[in-house]
Coordinates of C-alpha atoms and ligand atoms in Angstrom, one line a residue:
M236 CA 283.9 74.9 166.6
K237 CA 286.6 72.2 166.4
K238 CA 285.8 68.9 168.0
D239 CA 288.9 68.6 170.1
K240 CA 289.0 66.2 173.0
L241 CA 287.6 68.8 175.4
H242 CA 284.6 69.4 173.2
Q243 CA 284.1 65.7 172.2
E244 CA 281.2 65.3 174.6
R245 CA 278.7 68.0 173.7
V246 CA 275.1 68.5 174.6
I247 CA 272.7 70.9 172.9
I248 CA 270.0 72.8 174.8
L249 CA 267.2 74.0 172.8
D250 CA 265.7 77.1 174.3
F251 CA 261.9 77.5 174.3
G252 CA 262.0 80.8 176.3
S253 CA 262.3 79.5 179.8
Q254 CA 263.8 81.8 182.4
Y255 CA 265.8 78.8 183.6
T256 CA 267.5 77.8 180.4
Q257 CA 270.9 79.3 181.5
L258 CA 270.6 77.3 184.7
I259 CA 270.2 74.1 182.7
A260 CA 273.4 74.9 180.9
R261 CA 275.2 75.6 184.2
R262 CA 274.0 72.3 185.7
V263 CA 275.4 70.5 182.6
R264 CA 278.7 72.3 182.8
E265 CA 278.9 71.5 186.5
S266 CA 278.6 67.9 185.5
K267 CA 281.7 68.5 183.4
V268 CA 280.0 68.2 180.0
Y269 CA 280.3 71.0 177.4
C270 CA 277.0 72.4 176.2
E271 CA 275.6 75.2 174.3
I272 CA 272.2 76.9 174.1
F273 CA 270.5 77.2 170.7
P274 CA 267.2 78.9 170.0
Y275 CA 264.5 76.3 169.4
S276 CA 264.2 77.4 165.8
V277 CA 267.6 76.0 164.7
S278 CA 267.5 73.7 161.7
L279 CA 268.0 69.9 162.1
E280 CA 271.1 70.4 159.9
E281 CA 272.6 72.8 162.5
I282 CA 271.9 70.4 165.3
K283 CA 273.6 67.6 163.4
N284 CA 276.6 69.8 162.6
F285 CA 277.0 70.5 166.3
S286 CA 277.1 66.7 166.8
P287 CA 275.6 66.6 170.2
K288 CA 275.6 63.4 172.4
G289 CA 272.4 64.6 174.0
I290 CA 269.6 67.0 173.5
I291 CA 267.8 68.9 176.3
L292 CA 264.5 70.7 175.5
S293 CA 264.0 73.6 177.9
G294 CA 260.8 74.8 179.5
G295 CA 258.9 77.8 178.2
P296 CA 256.0 80.1 178.8
K297 CA 253.8 78.8 176.0
S298 CA 251.3 76.0 175.7
V299 CA 252.0 73.4 173.0
Y300 CA 248.5 74.0 171.6
D301 CA 248.9 77.8 171.3
N302 CA 248.8 79.0 167.7
D303 CA 252.3 80.5 168.0
A304 CA 253.7 77.7 170.1
P305 CA 257.5 77.2 169.5
L306 CA 257.9 73.7 168.0
V307 CA 260.7 71.6 166.7
S308 CA 260.6 69.1 163.8
K309 CA 259.5 65.6 164.7
D310 CA 262.6 64.4 162.8
I311 CA 264.5 65.3 165.9
F312 CA 263.5 61.9 167.3
N313 CA 265.1 60.1 164.3
L314 CA 268.5 61.5 165.0
N315 CA 268.9 58.7 167.5
I316 CA 270.4 61.1 170.1
P317 CA 269.1 60.9 173.7
I318 CA 266.6 63.6 174.5
L319 CA 265.5 65.1 177.9
G320 CA 262.4 67.4 177.9
I321 CA 261.9 69.6 180.8
C322 CA 258.4 71.0 181.6
Y323 CA 257.3 72.5 178.2
G324 CA 260.0 70.3 176.7
M325 CA 258.3 67.2 178.0
Q326 CA 254.9 68.4 176.9
L327 CA 256.3 69.1 173.4
I328 CA 257.7 65.5 173.2
T329 CA 254.2 64.3 174.2
H330 CA 252.4 66.5 171.7
L331 CA 254.8 65.7 168.8
L332 CA 254.6 61.9 169.4
G333 CA 250.8 61.8 169.5
G334 CA 250.0 62.0 173.3
K335 CA 247.7 64.6 174.8
V336 CA 248.5 67.7 176.7
A337 CA 245.8 69.8 178.3
R338 CA 245.3 72.7 180.7
A339 CA 245.5 71.4 184.3
K340 CA 242.6 72.2 186.6
E341 CA 244.9 74.2 188.7
R342 CA 248.2 75.7 187.9
E343 CA 250.9 73.9 189.9
Y344 CA 253.5 76.2 191.3
G345 CA 256.0 75.5 194.1
F346 CA 257.2 72.4 195.9
A347 CA 255.8 69.0 195.1
T348 CA 256.7 65.5 196.3
L349 CA 258.0 63.3 193.5
K350 CA 257.4 59.6 193.9
I351 CA 259.9 57.7 191.8
K352 CA 258.6 54.5 190.3
E353 CA 261.6 53.4 188.3
K354 CA 265.0 54.1 189.8
E355 CA 267.0 53.6 186.6
D356 CA 268.2 55.9 183.9
I357 CA 267.7 59.6 184.9
F358 CA 266.9 58.5 188.5
S359 CA 269.8 56.2 188.9
Y360 CA 271.7 58.4 191.3
I361 CA 268.7 58.9 193.6
I362 CA 268.5 56.7 196.6
E363 CA 265.2 58.1 198.1
D364 CA 261.8 56.9 196.9
E365 CA 260.4 60.4 197.3
I366 CA 262.1 63.7 196.7
P367 CA 261.1 67.4 196.8
V368 CA 260.9 69.0 193.3
W369 CA 260.0 72.4 192.0
M370 CA 256.9 72.7 189.7
S371 CA 255.8 75.6 187.6
H372 CA 253.3 74.6 185.0
G373 CA 249.7 75.3 183.8
D374 CA 249.5 72.3 181.4
R375 CA 249.9 68.7 182.1
I376 CA 250.0 65.4 180.2
E377 CA 246.6 63.7 179.9
K378 CA 247.7 60.8 177.7
L379 CA 251.1 59.4 177.0
P380 CA 252.3 58.9 173.5
K381 CA 252.5 55.3 172.3
G382 CA 255.5 53.5 173.6
F383 CA 256.0 55.8 176.7
I384 CA 255.6 54.9 180.4
S385 CA 255.4 56.9 183.5
I386 CA 258.5 56.6 185.8
A387 CA 257.5 59.2 188.4
K388 CA 254.4 61.0 189.7
T389 CA 253.2 63.6 192.1
S390 CA 249.8 64.0 193.7
N391 CA 248.8 66.3 190.8
S392 CA 250.7 64.8 187.9
P393 CA 250.5 61.1 187.2
Y394 CA 253.1 61.7 184.5
A395 CA 255.7 63.8 186.3
G396 CA 258.5 61.7 184.8
I397 CA 258.2 59.7 181.6
K398 CA 260.4 57.6 179.2
N399 CA 260.0 55.8 176.0
K400 CA 260.5 52.0 175.9
K401 CA 263.7 52.3 174.0
G402 CA 265.1 54.3 176.9
N403 CA 266.5 57.3 175.0
V404 CA 263.7 59.9 175.3
F405 CA 262.8 61.3 178.8
G406 CA 260.6 64.0 180.1
V407 CA 260.1 65.6 183.5
Q408 CA 257.3 67.9 184.5
F409 CA 259.3 69.6 187.2
H410 CA 262.5 71.7 187.0
P411 CA 265.6 69.7 187.9
E412 CA 267.8 72.7 187.0
V413 CA 266.6 75.0 189.8
Y414 CA 268.0 75.2 193.3
H415 CA 264.6 74.4 194.7
T416 CA 265.0 70.8 193.4
P417 CA 267.8 69.9 195.6
L418 CA 268.6 66.6 193.9
G419 CA 268.0 68.0 190.4
K420 CA 271.6 68.0 189.5
D421 CA 271.8 64.2 190.1
I422 CA 269.0 63.8 187.6
I423 CA 270.7 65.9 185.0
R424 CA 274.0 64.1 185.7
A425 CA 272.3 60.7 185.3
F426 CA 270.9 61.8 182.0
L427 CA 274.3 62.8 180.8
Y428 CA 276.3 59.8 182.2
K429 CA 273.8 56.9 182.3
V430 CA 271.6 57.8 179.3
C431 CA 274.0 59.6 177.0
G432 CA 277.0 57.6 178.1
L433 CA 279.2 60.6 178.7
R434 CA 282.2 60.7 181.0
G435 CA 282.6 64.3 181.9
L436 CA 285.7 65.5 180.0
W437 CA 285.1 69.2 180.3
N438 CA 287.5 70.8 182.8
M439 CA 289.3 74.1 183.1
H440 CA 292.8 72.6 183.1
S441 CA 292.3 71.3 179.6
F442 CA 290.5 74.5 178.7
V443 CA 293.5 76.6 179.6
E444 CA 295.8 74.4 177.6
K445 CA 293.6 74.4 174.6
S446 CA 293.0 78.1 174.7
I447 CA 296.7 78.9 174.9
E448 CA 297.3 76.8 171.8
E449 CA 294.4 78.5 170.0
I450 CA 295.4 82.0 170.9
K451 CA 299.0 81.3 169.7
K452 CA 297.7 79.9 166.4
T453 CA 295.2 82.8 165.8
V454 CA 297.4 85.7 166.8
G455 CA 300.8 84.5 165.5
N456 CA 303.3 87.3 165.8
K457 CA 300.6 90.0 165.8
K458 CA 299.9 92.4 168.7
V459 CA 297.0 92.2 171.1
L460 CA 295.6 95.1 173.0
C461 CA 293.8 94.7 176.3
A462 CA 292.0 97.1 178.6
L463 CA 292.8 95.8 182.0
S464 CA 290.4 96.9 184.7
G465 CA 291.5 94.7 187.6
G466 CA 288.1 92.9 187.6
V467 CA 287.8 89.2 187.3
D468 CA 287.0 88.9 183.6
S469 CA 289.6 91.2 182.2
S470 CA 292.3 89.9 184.6
V471 CA 291.7 86.3 183.6
T472 CA 291.6 87.3 179.9
A473 CA 294.9 89.2 180.2
V474 CA 296.8 86.4 182.0
L475 CA 295.5 83.8 179.6
I476 CA 296.6 85.7 176.6
N477 CA 299.9 86.6 178.3
E478 CA 300.6 82.9 178.8
A479 CA 300.1 82.4 175.0
I480 CA 301.9 85.4 173.5
G481 CA 303.8 87.1 176.2
K482 CA 305.2 90.5 175.3
N483 CA 303.0 90.9 172.2
L484 CA 300.1 91.5 174.6
Y485 CA 299.8 95.2 175.6
C486 CA 297.7 95.8 178.6
I487 CA 296.5 99.3 179.4
F488 CA 295.1 100.3 182.8
V489 CA 293.5 103.7 182.9
D490 CA 293.4 105.4 186.2
N491 CA 290.3 107.6 185.9
G492 CA 290.6 108.9 189.4
L493 CA 287.3 107.1 190.3
L494 CA 288.9 103.9 191.5
R495 CA 289.0 102.4 194.9
K496 CA 291.8 103.5 197.2
N497 CA 295.2 102.4 196.0
E498 CA 293.6 100.3 193.3
A499 CA 295.9 101.4 190.5
H500 CA 299.0 100.7 192.5
N501 CA 297.8 97.3 193.7
V502 CA 296.7 96.1 190.3
L503 CA 300.0 97.3 188.7
R504 CA 302.1 95.5 191.3
M505 CA 300.1 92.3 191.3
F506 CA 300.3 91.9 187.5
R507 CA 303.8 93.0 187.0
D508 CA 305.2 91.0 190.0
N509 CA 303.2 87.8 189.6
F510 CA 302.8 87.5 185.9
D511 CA 305.4 89.7 184.3
I512 CA 302.6 91.2 182.1
N513 CA 303.3 94.1 179.7
L514 CA 301.2 96.6 181.5
K515 CA 301.0 100.3 181.2
L516 CA 299.4 102.5 183.8
V517 CA 297.9 105.7 182.4
D518 CA 297.2 108.4 184.9
A519 CA 294.2 110.3 183.6
K520 CA 292.8 111.4 186.9
N521 CA 292.9 115.1 186.2
L522 CA 291.3 114.9 182.8
F523 CA 288.4 112.8 184.0
L524 CA 287.8 115.1 187.0
K525 CA 288.0 118.2 184.9
R526 CA 285.4 116.8 182.5
L527 CA 283.1 115.8 185.3
K528 CA 283.1 119.3 186.8
N529 CA 279.5 120.6 187.3
I530 CA 278.0 117.4 185.9
I531 CA 275.1 116.1 188.0
D532 CA 273.0 114.0 185.6
P533 CA 273.9 110.2 186.0
E534 CA 273.6 109.4 182.3
Q535 CA 275.7 112.3 181.3
K536 CA 278.4 111.2 183.8
R537 CA 278.4 107.8 182.3
K538 CA 278.7 109.1 178.8
I539 CA 281.5 111.5 179.6
I540 CA 283.4 108.8 181.4
G541 CA 282.9 106.3 178.5
H542 CA 284.0 108.8 175.9
T543 CA 287.0 110.0 177.8
F544 CA 288.1 106.4 178.5
I545 CA 288.0 105.6 174.8
E546 CA 289.9 108.8 174.0
V547 CA 292.7 108.1 176.5
F548 CA 292.9 104.4 175.6
E549 CA 293.1 105.1 171.9
K550 CA 295.8 107.7 172.4
E551 CA 297.9 105.2 174.4
A552 CA 297.2 102.4 171.9
K553 CA 298.5 104.4 169.0
K554 CA 301.9 104.7 170.7
I555 CA 302.3 100.9 170.4
G556 CA 302.2 100.9 166.6
K557 CA 300.3 98.4 164.5
V558 CA 297.9 96.3 166.6
D559 CA 295.5 93.7 165.1
Y560 CA 293.5 92.4 168.0
L561 CA 291.5 93.8 171.0
A562 CA 291.1 91.3 173.9
Q563 CA 287.7 91.3 175.7
G564 CA 286.4 89.4 178.7
T565 CA 283.1 88.5 177.1
L566 CA 281.4 85.6 179.0
Y567 CA 278.9 83.0 177.8
P568 CA 275.9 84.7 179.4
D569 CA 276.6 87.8 177.3
V570 CA 276.7 85.6 174.2
I571 CA 273.5 83.8 175.1
E572 CA 271.7 87.1 175.6
S573 CA 272.2 87.9 171.9
V574 CA 271.3 84.5 170.5
S575 CA 268.6 83.1 172.6
F576 CA 264.8 82.9 172.2
K577 CA 264.2 86.0 174.0
G578 CA 266.6 88.1 172.1
P579 CA 268.7 90.8 173.6
S580 CA 267.5 91.9 177.0
A581 CA 268.8 93.9 179.9
V582 CA 272.2 92.6 180.8
I583 CA 274.7 93.7 183.3
K584 CA 276.2 96.8 181.9
S585 CA 279.8 95.5 182.0
H586 CA 281.0 95.2 178.5
H587 CA 280.1 98.6 177.3
N588 CA 283.1 100.2 178.7
V589 CA 285.2 99.8 175.5
G590 CA 282.1 99.9 173.3
G591 CA 282.8 101.1 169.7
L592 CA 286.5 100.8 170.1
P593 CA 287.1 97.7 167.8
E594 CA 285.3 99.4 164.9
K595 CA 287.0 102.7 165.5
M596 CA 290.5 101.3 165.6
N597 CA 289.8 98.6 163.1
L598 CA 290.6 95.8 165.5
K599 CA 289.5 92.2 165.5
L600 CA 288.1 90.9 168.7
I601 CA 289.7 88.1 170.7
E602 CA 287.4 86.7 173.4
P603 CA 288.9 83.6 175.0
L604 CA 286.3 83.4 177.7
R605 CA 283.2 83.5 175.5
E606 CA 282.3 79.8 176.2
L607 CA 282.5 80.2 179.9
F608 CA 280.2 80.9 182.9
K609 CA 281.5 83.1 185.7
D610 CA 282.3 80.2 188.0
E611 CA 284.3 78.6 185.2
V612 CA 286.2 81.8 184.6
R613 CA 287.1 81.8 188.3
E614 CA 288.4 78.3 188.0
V615 CA 290.4 79.2 184.9
G616 CA 291.9 82.1 186.9
R617 CA 292.9 79.7 189.7
E618 CA 294.5 77.3 187.1
L619 CA 296.5 80.3 185.9
G620 CA 297.6 81.1 189.5
I621 CA 295.6 84.3 190.0
G622 CA 295.0 84.9 193.7
D623 CA 291.6 84.9 195.4
D624 CA 291.9 88.7 196.0
I625 CA 291.2 89.1 192.3
I626 CA 289.2 85.9 191.6
L627 CA 286.7 86.4 194.4
R628 CA 286.4 90.2 193.9
Q629 CA 283.0 91.8 193.9
P630 CA 281.9 93.5 190.7
F631 CA 282.8 97.1 190.4
P632 CA 281.1 99.4 187.8
G633 CA 283.1 100.8 184.9
P634 CA 282.3 104.4 185.7
G635 CA 283.6 103.7 189.2
L636 CA 282.9 105.9 192.2
A637 CA 281.3 108.5 190.0
V638 CA 278.0 106.6 190.1
R639 CA 278.3 106.3 193.8
I640 CA 278.9 110.0 194.4
L641 CA 275.5 111.5 193.9
G642 CA 275.6 115.0 192.4
E643 CA 278.9 116.6 191.3
V644 CA 282.1 114.5 191.5
T645 CA 285.0 116.4 193.1
E646 CA 288.4 115.3 194.3
D647 CA 287.3 115.8 197.9
K648 CA 284.3 113.7 197.6
V649 CA 286.3 110.9 195.9
R650 CA 288.7 110.9 198.8
I651 CA 286.0 110.7 201.4
L652 CA 284.3 107.9 199.5
Q653 CA 287.6 106.0 199.0
D654 CA 288.3 106.2 202.7
V655 CA 284.8 105.0 203.6
D656 CA 284.9 102.2 201.0
E657 CA 288.2 101.0 202.5
I658 CA 286.5 100.6 205.9
V659 CA 283.5 98.8 204.4
E660 CA 285.7 96.4 202.6
E661 CA 287.9 95.7 205.6
E662 CA 284.9 95.0 207.9
M663 CA 283.1 92.9 205.3
K664 CA 286.2 90.8 204.8
K665 CA 286.9 90.5 208.5
S666 CA 283.4 89.2 209.1
G667 CA 283.5 86.9 206.1
Y668 CA 280.4 88.5 204.6
Y669 CA 282.4 90.1 201.8
W670 CA 282.4 86.7 200.0
K671 CA 278.8 85.8 200.9
V672 CA 277.1 88.8 199.3
W673 CA 277.1 90.0 195.7
Q674 CA 278.3 93.5 196.5
S675 CA 278.9 95.8 199.5
F676 CA 279.7 99.4 199.0
P677 CA 279.1 102.9 200.3
V678 CA 277.3 105.7 198.4
L679 CA 278.0 109.4 199.2
L680 CA 274.8 111.4 199.3
P681 CA 274.5 115.0 198.2
I682 CA 273.0 116.2 201.4
K683 CA 274.3 117.2 204.8
T684 CA 272.8 116.5 208.2
V685 CA 273.3 117.8 211.7
G686 CA 275.3 115.8 214.2
V687 CA 277.1 116.2 217.4
M688 CA 280.7 115.3 218.1
G689 CA 282.1 116.0 221.5
D690 CA 280.6 119.3 222.4
E691 CA 280.5 120.5 218.9
R692 CA 277.6 120.6 216.5
T693 CA 278.5 119.2 213.0
Y694 CA 276.9 119.6 209.7
D695 CA 278.3 116.9 207.5
N696 CA 277.8 114.2 204.8
V697 CA 275.6 111.1 204.9
I698 CA 276.8 107.7 203.6
A699 CA 274.3 105.1 202.4
L700 CA 275.5 101.6 202.8
R701 CA 274.4 99.2 200.0
V702 CA 274.9 95.5 200.6
V703 CA 273.0 93.1 198.3
E704 CA 272.6 89.4 197.6
S705 CA 272.2 88.3 194.1
M706 CA 272.9 85.5 191.7
D707 CA 273.7 87.5 188.6
G708 CA 273.1 91.2 189.3
M709 CA 269.8 91.1 187.4
T710 CA 267.7 90.9 190.5
A711 CA 268.9 91.5 194.1
D712 CA 267.8 91.7 197.6
W713 CA 269.3 93.7 200.5
A714 CA 271.5 91.6 202.7
R715 CA 270.3 90.9 206.2
L716 CA 273.7 91.7 207.9
P717 CA 274.0 91.2 211.6
Y718 CA 273.3 94.4 213.5
D719 CA 276.7 94.2 215.2
L720 CA 278.5 94.3 211.9
L721 CA 276.4 97.2 210.6
G722 CA 277.0 99.0 213.9
E723 CA 280.8 98.5 213.7
I724 CA 280.9 99.7 210.0
S725 CA 278.9 102.8 210.9
R726 CA 281.0 103.5 214.1
R727 CA 284.2 103.2 212.2
I728 CA 283.1 105.4 209.3
I729 CA 281.9 108.2 211.5
N730 CA 284.9 108.1 213.8
E731 CA 287.6 107.7 211.1
V732 CA 286.4 109.6 208.1
K733 CA 286.4 113.3 208.5
G734 CA 283.3 114.9 206.8
V735 CA 280.9 112.1 207.5
N736 CA 278.5 112.1 210.5
R737 CA 275.7 109.7 209.5
V738 CA 275.4 106.3 208.0
A739 CA 272.1 104.9 206.6
Y740 CA 271.4 101.3 205.4
D741 CA 269.7 100.8 202.1
I742 CA 266.9 98.2 202.4
S743 CA 265.5 98.2 198.9
S744 CA 265.5 95.3 196.5
K745 CA 266.0 95.2 192.8
P746 CA 263.5 95.6 191.1
P747 CA 262.2 98.1 191.7
S748 CA 265.4 99.8 192.8
T749 CA 268.8 99.1 191.1
I750 CA 271.9 98.0 192.8
E751 CA 273.9 101.1 192.1
W752 CA 272.3 104.4 193.1
E753 CA 273.0 106.1 189.7
Ligands
LIG948 P1 272.4 98.0 188.5 O1 272.7 99.2 189.2 O2 271.9 98.2 187.1 O3 273.7 97.1 188.4 O4 271.4 97.2 189.3 C1 273.8 95.8 188.1 C2 275.2 95.3 188.1 O5 276.0 96.0 187.1 C3 277.0 96.8 187.7 N1 277.1 98.1 186.9 C4 278.0 98.3 186.0 N2 279.1 97.7 185.6 N3 279.6 99.4 184.0 C5 279.9 98.2 184.6 O6 280.9 97.6 184.2 C6 278.5 100.1 184.4 O7 278.3 101.2 183.9 C7 277.7 99.6 185.4 N4 276.6 100.0 186.1 C8 276.2 99.1 187.0 C9 276.6 97.0 189.1 O8 277.7 97.2 190.0 C10 275.9 95.7 189.5 O9 276.8 94.7 189.8

């Protein structure tokens, strides 16, 4: 990567397998410093090439004295770059420099009170003498390496914060990156600004300018293809590339008949009116519905929708003539998943929707958001003038309503679910809860139950309402919505949507359940 002004101040995070490594990166970015996560095993040469102004060693599940403990070369301390070790990272510093780490009598997990002894360097921004911090460790430091002193302690750990005399190597036993350490971001910010001497140059306004220049340079007069879904990532990708190359960007929006009510129309209008984007709407409703006829198995549904999407998209793309690039809204968390210590793991299933297409059509990928976290993407979107109706949208699965209609998907069922979905969205927005939760949507169940309307007995469909809170979609909990809101949603659905006479609320968490029902 080029060291342009925006990337001048860079910090490297070495990942030792902590579940919180991404959070460290987010806290650093929130402090307006560019950072990247590397696996702990990178060579010293690679670290030097990145030319970081600071190094953060993450936590990790191992003990430094395990046979297979992940280690770094001791030479890292000769680079003369400030280092902050977090939990395992601090134990590693101790171990490498000749101190002693041993199993603590008791594993320390949860809140602890940190007593700060030296309010300089990493604690410069903390006014309090004592702050709550989050601990999660089984080992602790028994003896400091030569030249180190303790700068903070808890009742269990005399060395909860340490530094070397030179003042460029620091360690903390607790996790400043997690939400449970409320002032943790001030500690990370102090490491970046006070210890590493950074100023915080990373911002989305400069990012947009730099990206537009880069896209222009890369693409030149060639053509770029983009599958626009109306979601945040693909929308921001499309608008950014549109700013750079205008009419050489060809966006295709496929209406698979499984979208939310009026979605295709709204997306088309929004992008054409506000951004003058080259956007083609392809109506493939009938083809998708025909292929889904009699299909009940969820995996089969997904496969059919995926293949059909590629087929339709490819056919449309061929009409454009020679195209060289395919734009994708890949984000940094997707990139980390494939490079980090843990290797690929279960990710949100978002970017598989055009899977296989680049190879098949011989297209090079262009992924302008691959350095960014979701909140940064939203900020880029705002910089580009995209409205909050798109920016603050909840995620919507690629296979659309098909995975929310259990059993066979038919035109009638799609219509019922669209009508119900519209009510859910309206009520969630009216109450403000739409923006407080991760997702809120109805699921149409493949059963009918008895009801009574007026004097008549009914035998109609059941809707399950799914509303979840989550940070990233990987884990989730059902949202404790006010009863009155739940009541109003249920009342409106049953009164206004013909064919539904019962609403149930899903109170399962993920895991063991998933967010979607299929
Ligand atoms: P689950 O149901 O696995 O969903 O707990 C996690 C998140 O991923 C979304 N999701 C999808 N997104 N294509 C997508 O683009 C898919 O096939 C897909 N399946 C699930 C889901 O809405 C939730 O946010």
